[in-house]
């Protein structure tokens, strides 16, 4: 990223966190809905990629239905940003009232067992709001990993934002994150990972909506290495101010097989849980990048 473009990007995000949270909420919602519609109408690369991804999720959808889904998807994505810019000003009561979590007993019982818990989520709904609910309502701190962004000042903004919500944030690159996550889990802690897109190009191949994609091996490997519980979680919007969430039953470590075989089976189980949530709420899956192997850049990496 060029220096000028980097400064502009960082400045726009800074403006979002500085200005959007001061607007009356109805005004902020209207502005972000308008932005979503304008971006959708321009039919840029991100919108076309979202539509292509949704075509795999809803293979029988007509072109009109896909366009409708991608428009709703951009509105959902902009709702995520509107909420995220405003989250630092929300009271604990507002955070609790903004999410309805089903089957939370899987998480609370896992934490009570003391062996650590790994939550794995796809890019559905607002994962930052879900994290804020964990630290606010359950009063459980957790550790997560963030992709390094350019410019570095933008990455620092995201780290400060998430740390302000009660999260410990580790950089994805550098190689030290796995060891730190393992230590947190062995101490009985909570780790939350967005896990439907592999950033290393060396993840685990899974069947996902009828085609092959790669997803990160980290959640399954951490569960095997530490004995922590691995819980898939899916999120969605339902047309109300309240976001829905579901904690799915644990993905078990297979009793037999090599570590590679166990990791593959567990990652496939995660992919299946993610696919169920995405299929129910495709417009809330914020996947604006290439994911499936036959869509990836031929040079070998995701774009």
mmCIF file of C-alpha atoms in Angstrom:
data_model
loop_
_atom_site.group_PDB
_atom_site.id
_atom_site.type_symbol
_atom_site.label_atom_id
_atom_site.label_comp_id
_atom_site.label_asym_id
_atom_site.label_seq_id
_atom_site.Cartn_x
_atom_site.Cartn_y
_atom_site.Cartn_z
ATOM 1 C CA UNK A 1 0.000 0.000 0.000
ATOM 2 C CA UNK A 2 1.372 3.417 -0.938
ATOM 3 C CA UNK A 3 2.151 5.876 1.846
ATOM 4 C CA UNK A 4 -0.520 8.304 0.655
ATOM 5 C CA UNK A 5 -3.183 5.631 0.299
ATOM 6 C CA UNK A 6 -2.214 4.229 3.693
ATOM 7 C CA UNK A 7 -2.574 7.610 5.358
ATOM 8 C CA UNK A 8 -5.943 8.137 3.688
ATOM 9 C CA UNK A 9 -7.212 4.716 4.782
ATOM 10 C CA UNK A 10 -6.014 5.247 8.333
ATOM 11 C CA UNK A 11 -7.554 8.723 8.387
ATOM 12 C CA UNK A 12 -10.936 7.438 7.198
ATOM 13 C CA UNK A 13 -11.039 4.768 9.890
ATOM 14 C CA UNK A 14 -9.988 7.352 12.459
ATOM 15 C CA UNK A 15 -12.823 9.584 11.278
ATOM 16 C CA UNK A 16 -15.223 6.674 11.653
ATOM 17 C CA UNK A 17 -14.249 5.956 15.236
ATOM 18 C CA UNK A 18 -14.123 9.641 16.074
ATOM 19 C CA UNK A 19 -17.278 10.930 14.371
ATOM 20 C CA UNK A 20 -19.757 8.103 13.832
ATOM 21 C CA UNK A 21 -20.080 7.358 17.540
ATOM 22 C CA UNK A 22 -21.248 10.926 18.163
ATOM 23 C CA UNK A 23 -24.139 10.780 15.680
ATOM 24 C CA UNK A 24 -27.684 9.957 16.749
ATOM 25 C CA UNK A 25 -28.126 6.251 16.048
ATOM 26 C CA UNK A 26 -30.955 6.610 13.484
ATOM 27 C CA UNK A 27 -28.814 9.063 11.517
ATOM 28 C CA UNK A 28 -25.793 6.760 11.639
ATOM 29 C CA UNK A 29 -27.910 3.816 10.494
ATOM 30 C CA UNK A 30 -29.283 5.819 7.539
ATOM 31 C CA UNK A 31 -25.822 6.981 6.501
ATOM 32 C CA UNK A 32 -24.349 3.485 6.529
ATOM 33 C CA UNK A 33 -27.341 2.019 4.724
ATOM 34 C CA UNK A 34 -26.907 4.691 2.033
ATOM 35 C CA UNK A 35 -23.188 3.910 1.781
ATOM 36 C CA UNK A 36 -24.003 0.216 1.399
ATOM 37 C CA UNK A 37 -26.484 0.888 -1.393
ATOM 38 C CA UNK A 38 -24.102 3.198 -3.237
ATOM 39 C CA UNK A 39 -21.246 0.703 -3.026
ATOM 40 C CA UNK A 40 -23.571 -2.061 -4.215
ATOM 41 C CA UNK A 41 -24.771 0.005 -7.184
ATOM 42 C CA UNK A 42 -21.206 0.613 -8.369
ATOM 43 C CA UNK A 43 -20.727 -3.163 -8.744
ATOM 44 C CA UNK A 44 -17.065 -3.004 -7.803
ATOM 45 C CA UNK A 45 -14.699 -5.913 -7.232
ATOM 46 C CA UNK A 46 -15.771 -6.557 -3.633
ATOM 47 C CA UNK A 47 -19.479 -6.633 -4.492
ATOM 48 C CA UNK A 48 -18.907 -8.963 -7.433
ATOM 49 C CA UNK A 49 -16.800 -11.264 -5.259
ATOM 50 C CA UNK A 50 -19.481 -11.299 -2.569
ATOM 51 C CA UNK A 51 -22.077 -12.184 -5.190
ATOM 52 C CA UNK A 52 -19.864 -14.939 -6.590
ATOM 53 C CA UNK A 53 -19.397 -16.384 -3.110
ATOM 54 C CA UNK A 54 -23.128 -16.204 -2.424
ATOM 55 C CA UNK A 55 -23.774 -18.081 -5.675
ATOM 56 C CA UNK A 56 -22.033 -21.070 -4.093
ATOM 57 C CA UNK A 57 -24.039 -20.763 -0.893
ATOM 58 C CA UNK A 58 -27.370 -20.452 -2.746
ATOM 59 C CA UNK A 59 -26.674 -22.359 -5.987
ATOM 60 C CA UNK A 60 -30.279 -22.297 -7.191
ATOM 61 C CA UNK A 61 -30.640 -18.532 -6.828
ATOM 62 C CA UNK A 62 -31.609 -16.563 -9.923
ATOM 63 C CA UNK A 63 -29.525 -13.534 -10.952
ATOM 64 C CA UNK A 64 -32.213 -11.295 -9.417
ATOM 65 C CA UNK A 65 -32.092 -13.234 -6.147
ATOM 66 C CA UNK A 66 -28.292 -13.059 -6.056
ATOM 67 C CA UNK A 67 -28.420 -9.304 -6.601
ATOM 68 C CA UNK A 68 -30.947 -9.012 -3.788
ATOM 69 C CA UNK A 69 -28.726 -11.096 -1.503
ATOM 70 C CA UNK A 70 -25.593 -9.114 -2.317
ATOM 71 C CA UNK A 71 -27.392 -5.843 -1.634
ATOM 72 C CA UNK A 72 -28.601 -7.183 1.716
ATOM 73 C CA UNK A 73 -25.072 -8.449 2.295
ATOM 74 C CA UNK A 74 -23.557 -5.007 1.820
ATOM 75 C CA UNK A 75 -26.129 -3.532 4.180
ATOM 76 C CA UNK A 76 -25.263 -6.191 6.747
ATOM 77 C CA UNK A 77 -21.556 -5.491 6.279
ATOM 78 C CA UNK A 78 -22.063 -1.758 6.768
ATOM 79 C CA UNK A 79 -24.172 -2.453 9.848
ATOM 80 C CA UNK A 80 -21.141 -4.288 11.211
ATOM 81 C CA UNK A 81 -18.980 -1.194 10.665
ATOM 82 C CA UNK A 82 -21.583 1.206 12.048
ATOM 83 C CA UNK A 83 -21.895 -0.879 15.209
ATOM 84 C CA UNK A 84 -18.146 -1.322 15.507
ATOM 85 C CA UNK A 85 -17.486 2.411 15.311
ATOM 86 C CA UNK A 86 -20.088 2.967 18.033
ATOM 87 C CA UNK A 87 -19.312 -0.002 20.303
ATOM 88 C CA UNK A 88 -16.736 1.844 22.455
ATOM 89 C CA UNK A 89 -19.510 4.189 23.641
ATOM 90 C CA UNK A 90 -22.087 1.482 24.421
ATOM 91 C CA UNK A 91 -22.924 0.813 28.032
ATOM 92 C CA UNK A 92 -22.750 -2.743 29.424
ATOM 93 C CA UNK A 93 -26.541 -2.737 29.463
ATOM 94 C CA UNK A 94 -26.691 -1.804 25.786
ATOM 95 C CA UNK A 95 -24.220 -4.531 24.864
ATOM 96 C CA UNK A 96 -26.213 -7.151 26.776
ATOM 97 C CA UNK A 97 -29.447 -6.025 25.156
ATOM 98 C CA UNK A 98 -27.988 -6.127 21.643
ATOM 99 C CA UNK A 99 -27.340 -9.859 21.400
ATOM 100 C CA UNK A 100 -29.420 -12.971 22.085
ATOM 101 C CA UNK A 101 -27.159 -15.997 22.638
ATOM 102 C CA UNK A 102 -28.654 -19.448 22.306
ATOM 103 C CA UNK A 103 -27.171 -22.566 23.926
ATOM 104 C CA UNK A 104 -24.636 -20.544 25.882
ATOM 105 C CA UNK A 105 -24.412 -23.445 28.357
ATOM 106 C CA UNK A 106 -21.884 -25.102 26.021
ATOM 107 C CA UNK A 107 -19.554 -22.171 26.696
ATOM 108 C CA UNK A 108 -20.220 -21.623 30.395
ATOM 109 C CA UNK A 109 -19.963 -25.320 31.230
ATOM 110 C CA UNK A 110 -16.753 -25.537 29.232
ATOM 111 C CA UNK A 111 -15.250 -22.610 31.120
ATOM 112 C CA UNK A 112 -16.346 -24.096 34.450
ATOM 113 C CA UNK A 113 -14.511 -27.325 33.590
ATOM 114 C CA UNK A 114 -11.263 -25.353 33.681
ATOM 115 C CA UNK A 115 -9.571 -26.883 30.643
ATOM 116 C CA UNK A 116 -9.868 -23.842 28.403
ATOM 117 C CA UNK A 117 -12.276 -23.130 25.547
ATOM 118 C CA UNK A 118 -11.685 -22.212 21.902
ATOM 119 C CA UNK A 119 -14.500 -20.392 20.108
ATOM 120 C CA UNK A 120 -14.287 -20.550 16.305
ATOM 121 C CA UNK A 121 -16.475 -18.279 14.179
ATOM 122 C CA UNK A 122 -16.990 -17.481 10.508
ATOM 123 C CA UNK A 123 -17.260 -13.906 9.216
ATOM 124 C CA UNK A 124 -20.947 -13.767 10.138
ATOM 125 C CA UNK A 125 -22.714 -10.846 11.791
ATOM 126 C CA UNK A 126 -20.640 -8.775 14.198
ATOM 127 C CA UNK A 127 -17.962 -10.847 15.915
ATOM 128 C CA UNK A 128 -16.693 -7.777 17.791
ATOM 129 C CA UNK A 129 -20.107 -7.329 19.411
ATOM 130 C CA UNK A 130 -20.101 -11.011 20.350
ATOM 131 C CA UNK A 131 -16.680 -10.538 21.929
ATOM 132 C CA UNK A 132 -17.835 -7.465 23.829
ATOM 133 C CA UNK A 133 -20.774 -9.498 25.155
ATOM 134 C CA UNK A 134 -18.397 -12.212 26.411
ATOM 135 C CA UNK A 135 -16.268 -9.718 28.333
ATOM 136 C CA UNK A 136 -19.285 -7.719 29.564
ATOM 137 C CA UNK A 137 -22.012 -10.241 30.350
ATOM 138 C CA UNK A 138 -19.947 -13.328 31.150
ATOM 139 C CA UNK A 139 -17.095 -11.174 32.490
ATOM 140 C CA UNK A 140 -14.594 -13.522 30.847
ATOM 141 C CA UNK A 141 -11.503 -12.014 29.203
ATOM 142 C CA UNK A 142 -10.229 -13.728 26.079
ATOM 143 C CA UNK A 143 -7.397 -13.764 23.587
ATOM 144 C CA UNK A 144 -7.760 -13.404 19.836
ATOM 145 C CA UNK A 145 -5.568 -12.980 16.764
ATOM 146 C CA UNK A 146 -5.730 -10.125 14.257
ATOM 147 C CA UNK A 147 -4.385 -9.954 10.723
ATOM 148 C CA UNK A 148 -1.635 -7.367 10.373
ATOM 149 C CA UNK A 149 -3.003 -4.479 8.327
ATOM 150 C CA UNK A 150 -1.266 -1.794 6.324
ATOM 151 C CA UNK A 151 -0.447 0.847 7.275
ATOM 152 C CA UNK A 152 0.775 -0.144 10.738
ATOM 153 C CA UNK A 153 -1.131 2.769 12.258
ATOM 154 C CA UNK A 154 -4.386 1.199 11.043
ATOM 155 C CA UNK A 155 -3.467 -2.119 12.640
ATOM 156 C CA UNK A 156 -2.702 -0.234 15.858
ATOM 157 C CA UNK A 157 -6.161 1.363 15.723
ATOM 158 C CA UNK A 158 -7.820 -2.041 15.476
ATOM 159 C CA UNK A 159 -5.735 -3.448 18.315
ATOM 160 C CA UNK A 160 -6.553 -0.461 20.548
ATOM 161 C CA UNK A 161 -10.248 -0.740 19.648
ATOM 162 C CA UNK A 162 -10.461 -4.438 20.492
ATOM 163 C CA UNK A 163 -8.339 -4.103 23.618
ATOM 164 C CA UNK A 164 -10.745 -1.359 24.702
ATOM 165 C CA UNK A 165 -13.526 -3.967 24.482
ATOM 166 C CA UNK A 166 -11.608 -6.267 26.836
ATOM 167 C CA UNK A 167 -9.768 -8.503 24.369
ATOM 168 C CA UNK A 168 -6.104 -9.481 24.300
ATOM 169 C CA UNK A 169 -5.022 -9.167 20.645
ATOM 170 C CA UNK A 170 -2.062 -10.999 19.125
ATOM 171 C CA UNK A 171 -0.697 -10.399 15.608
ATOM 172 C CA UNK A 172 -1.386 -13.185 13.113
ATOM 173 C CA UNK A 173 2.115 -13.011 11.649
ATOM 174 C CA UNK A 174 5.358 -13.568 13.497
ATOM 175 C CA UNK A 175 4.880 -17.165 14.634
ATOM 176 C CA UNK A 176 4.500 -16.501 18.372
ATOM 177 C CA UNK A 177 0.703 -16.396 18.482
ATOM 178 C CA UNK A 178 0.144 -20.172 18.630
ATOM 179 C CA UNK A 179 2.366 -20.611 21.683
ATOM 180 C CA UNK A 180 0.693 -17.743 23.526
ATOM 181 C CA UNK A 181 -2.777 -19.080 22.701
ATOM 182 C CA UNK A 182 -1.762 -22.527 23.967
ATOM 183 C CA UNK A 183 -0.524 -21.046 27.253
ATOM 184 C CA UNK A 184 -3.776 -19.140 27.742
ATOM 185 C CA UNK A 185 -5.782 -22.320 27.159
ATOM 186 C CA UNK A 186 -3.666 -24.448 29.493
ATOM 187 C CA UNK A 187 -4.352 -21.843 32.173
ATOM 188 C CA UNK A 188 -8.096 -22.404 31.651
ATOM 189 C CA UNK A 189 -8.622 -19.307 29.496
ATOM 190 C CA UNK A 190 -10.780 -18.487 26.498
ATOM 191 C CA UNK A 191 -9.530 -18.047 22.930
ATOM 192 C CA UNK A 192 -11.739 -16.693 20.113
ATOM 193 C CA UNK A 193 -10.724 -17.114 16.466
ATOM 194 C CA UNK A 194 -12.403 -16.112 13.210
ATOM 195 C CA UNK A 195 -11.698 -19.307 11.290
ATOM 196 C CA UNK A 196 -13.446 -19.543 7.919
ATOM 197 C CA UNK A 197 -10.608 -18.141 5.767
ATOM 198 C CA UNK A 198 -7.020 -19.338 5.743
ATOM 199 C CA UNK A 199 -4.500 -16.504 5.526
ATOM 200 C CA UNK A 200 -1.425 -18.713 5.172
ATOM 201 C CA UNK A 201 -2.308 -20.644 1.980
ATOM 202 C CA UNK A 202 -1.277 -23.744 3.951
ATOM 203 C CA UNK A 203 -4.481 -24.497 5.806
ATOM 204 C CA UNK A 204 -6.647 -27.598 5.860
ATOM 205 C CA UNK A 205 -8.647 -28.454 2.773
ATOM 206 C CA UNK A 206 -12.364 -28.856 3.512
ATOM 207 C CA UNK A 207 -15.509 -29.464 1.528
ATOM 208 C CA UNK A 208 -17.537 -26.265 1.789
ATOM 209 C CA UNK A 209 -20.796 -25.819 -0.104
ATOM 210 C CA UNK A 210 -19.781 -28.548 -2.529
ATOM 211 C CA UNK A 211 -16.290 -27.294 -3.408
ATOM 212 C CA UNK A 212 -12.856 -27.308 -1.794
ATOM 213 C CA UNK A 213 -11.699 -24.436 0.391
ATOM 214 C CA UNK A 214 -8.914 -24.017 2.930
ATOM 215 C CA UNK A 215 -9.531 -23.171 6.548
ATOM 216 C CA UNK A 216 -6.956 -22.599 9.297
ATOM 217 C CA UNK A 217 -5.683 -25.605 11.216
ATOM 218 C CA UNK A 218 -5.081 -23.578 14.386
ATOM 219 C CA UNK A 219 -8.369 -24.238 16.248
ATOM 220 C CA UNK A 220 -8.126 -28.014 15.802
ATOM 221 C CA UNK A 221 -4.410 -28.114 16.626
ATOM 222 C CA UNK A 222 -4.901 -26.019 19.762
ATOM 223 C CA UNK A 223 -7.694 -28.311 20.949
ATOM 224 C CA UNK A 224 -5.523 -31.383 20.437
ATOM 225 C CA UNK A 225 -2.433 -29.894 22.042
ATOM 226 C CA UNK A 226 -4.097 -28.355 25.102
ATOM 227 C CA UNK A 227 -7.228 -30.421 25.754
ATOM 228 C CA UNK A 228 -9.378 -27.303 25.399
ATOM 229 C CA UNK A 229 -12.975 -27.531 24.219
ATOM 230 C CA UNK A 230 -13.553 -26.424 20.601
ATOM 231 C CA UNK A 231 -16.910 -24.699 20.091
ATOM 232 C CA UNK A 232 -18.238 -23.379 16.759
ATOM 233 C CA UNK A 233 -20.328 -20.208 17.049
ATOM 234 C CA UNK A 234 -22.534 -18.622 14.381
ATOM 235 C CA UNK A 235 -24.056 -15.125 14.363
ATOM 236 C CA UNK A 236 -26.803 -13.414 12.389
ATOM 237 C CA UNK A 237 -29.011 -10.355 12.077
ATOM 238 C CA UNK A 238 -32.765 -10.847 11.840
ATOM 239 C CA UNK A 239 -34.069 -7.405 10.928
ATOM 240 C CA UNK A 240 -34.144 -6.158 14.517
ATOM 241 C CA UNK A 241 -31.560 -4.234 16.575
ATOM 242 C CA UNK A 242 -30.696 -7.527 18.325
ATOM 243 C CA UNK A 243 -28.091 -9.865 16.831
ATOM 244 C CA UNK A 244 -28.647 -13.585 17.196
ATOM 245 C CA UNK A 245 -25.904 -16.023 18.206
ATOM 246 C CA UNK A 246 -25.693 -19.766 18.681
ATOM 247 C CA UNK A 247 -23.020 -21.774 20.501
ATOM 248 C CA UNK A 248 -22.860 -25.168 18.815
ATOM 249 C CA UNK A 249 -21.910 -28.449 20.513
ATOM 250 C CA UNK A 250 -18.202 -29.124 20.848
ATOM 251 C CA UNK A 251 -16.131 -30.531 18.012
ATOM 252 C CA UNK A 252 -14.593 -33.635 19.544
ATOM 253 C CA UNK A 253 -11.012 -34.816 19.018
ATOM 254 C CA UNK A 254 -11.194 -38.151 17.147
ATOM 255 C CA UNK A 255 -9.973 -41.108 19.175
ATOM 256 C CA UNK A 256 -7.997 -42.596 16.298
ATOM 257 C CA UNK A 257 -5.797 -41.316 13.504
ATOM 258 C CA UNK A 258 -2.656 -39.249 13.078
ATOM 259 C CA UNK A 259 -2.522 -35.621 14.116
ATOM 260 C CA UNK A 260 -2.985 -34.638 10.480
ATOM 261 C CA UNK A 261 -6.037 -36.873 10.138
ATOM 262 C CA UNK A 262 -7.549 -35.603 13.381
ATOM 263 C CA UNK A 263 -6.954 -31.999 12.348
ATOM 264 C CA UNK A 264 -8.608 -32.598 8.986
ATOM 265 C CA UNK A 265 -11.674 -34.213 10.566
ATOM 266 C CA UNK A 266 -12.072 -31.470 13.173
ATOM 267 C CA UNK A 267 -11.635 -28.651 10.664
ATOM 268 C CA UNK A 268 -14.236 -30.280 8.407
ATOM 269 C CA UNK A 269 -16.626 -30.420 11.382
ATOM 270 C CA UNK A 270 -16.061 -26.689 11.926
ATOM 271 C CA UNK A 271 -16.684 -26.017 8.227
ATOM 272 C CA UNK A 272 -19.944 -27.974 8.414
ATOM 273 C CA UNK A 273 -21.128 -25.958 11.436
ATOM 274 C CA UNK A 274 -20.180 -22.707 9.690
ATOM 275 C CA UNK A 275 -21.972 -23.792 6.507
ATOM 276 C CA UNK A 276 -25.171 -24.437 8.436
ATOM 277 C CA UNK A 277 -25.171 -20.937 9.914
ATOM 278 C CA UNK A 278 -24.213 -19.297 6.620
ATOM 279 C CA UNK A 279 -26.905 -21.175 4.697
ATOM 280 C CA UNK A 280 -29.544 -19.926 7.150
ATOM 281 C CA UNK A 281 -28.346 -16.310 6.903
ATOM 282 C CA UNK A 282 -26.294 -15.932 3.704
ATOM 283 C CA UNK A 283 -26.731 -12.147 3.607
ATOM 284 C CA UNK A 284 -24.837 -11.865 6.912
ATOM 285 C CA UNK A 285 -21.719 -13.667 5.696
ATOM 286 C CA UNK A 286 -19.202 -10.898 5.110
ATOM 287 C CA UNK A 287 -16.886 -12.781 2.754
ATOM 288 C CA UNK A 288 -15.752 -10.215 0.196
ATOM 289 C CA UNK A 289 -12.575 -12.115 -0.691
ATOM 290 C CA UNK A 290 -11.750 -15.247 -2.651
ATOM 291 C CA UNK A 291 -12.149 -18.402 -0.589
ATOM 292 C CA UNK A 292 -12.505 -21.554 -2.703
ATOM 293 C CA UNK A 293 -9.389 -23.073 -4.232
ATOM 294 C CA UNK A 294 -10.622 -22.741 -7.792
ATOM 295 C CA UNK A 295 -11.160 -19.005 -7.207
ATOM 296 C CA UNK A 296 -7.760 -18.282 -5.685
ATOM 297 C CA UNK A 297 -4.967 -16.388 -7.378
ATOM 298 C CA UNK A 298 -3.004 -18.915 -9.496
ATOM 299 C CA UNK A 299 0.178 -17.690 -7.840
ATOM 300 C CA UNK A 300 -0.935 -19.559 -4.752
ATOM 301 C CA UNK A 301 -2.352 -17.121 -2.243
ATOM 302 C CA UNK A 302 -5.725 -15.677 -1.308
ATOM 303 C CA UNK A 303 -6.644 -12.265 -2.687
#
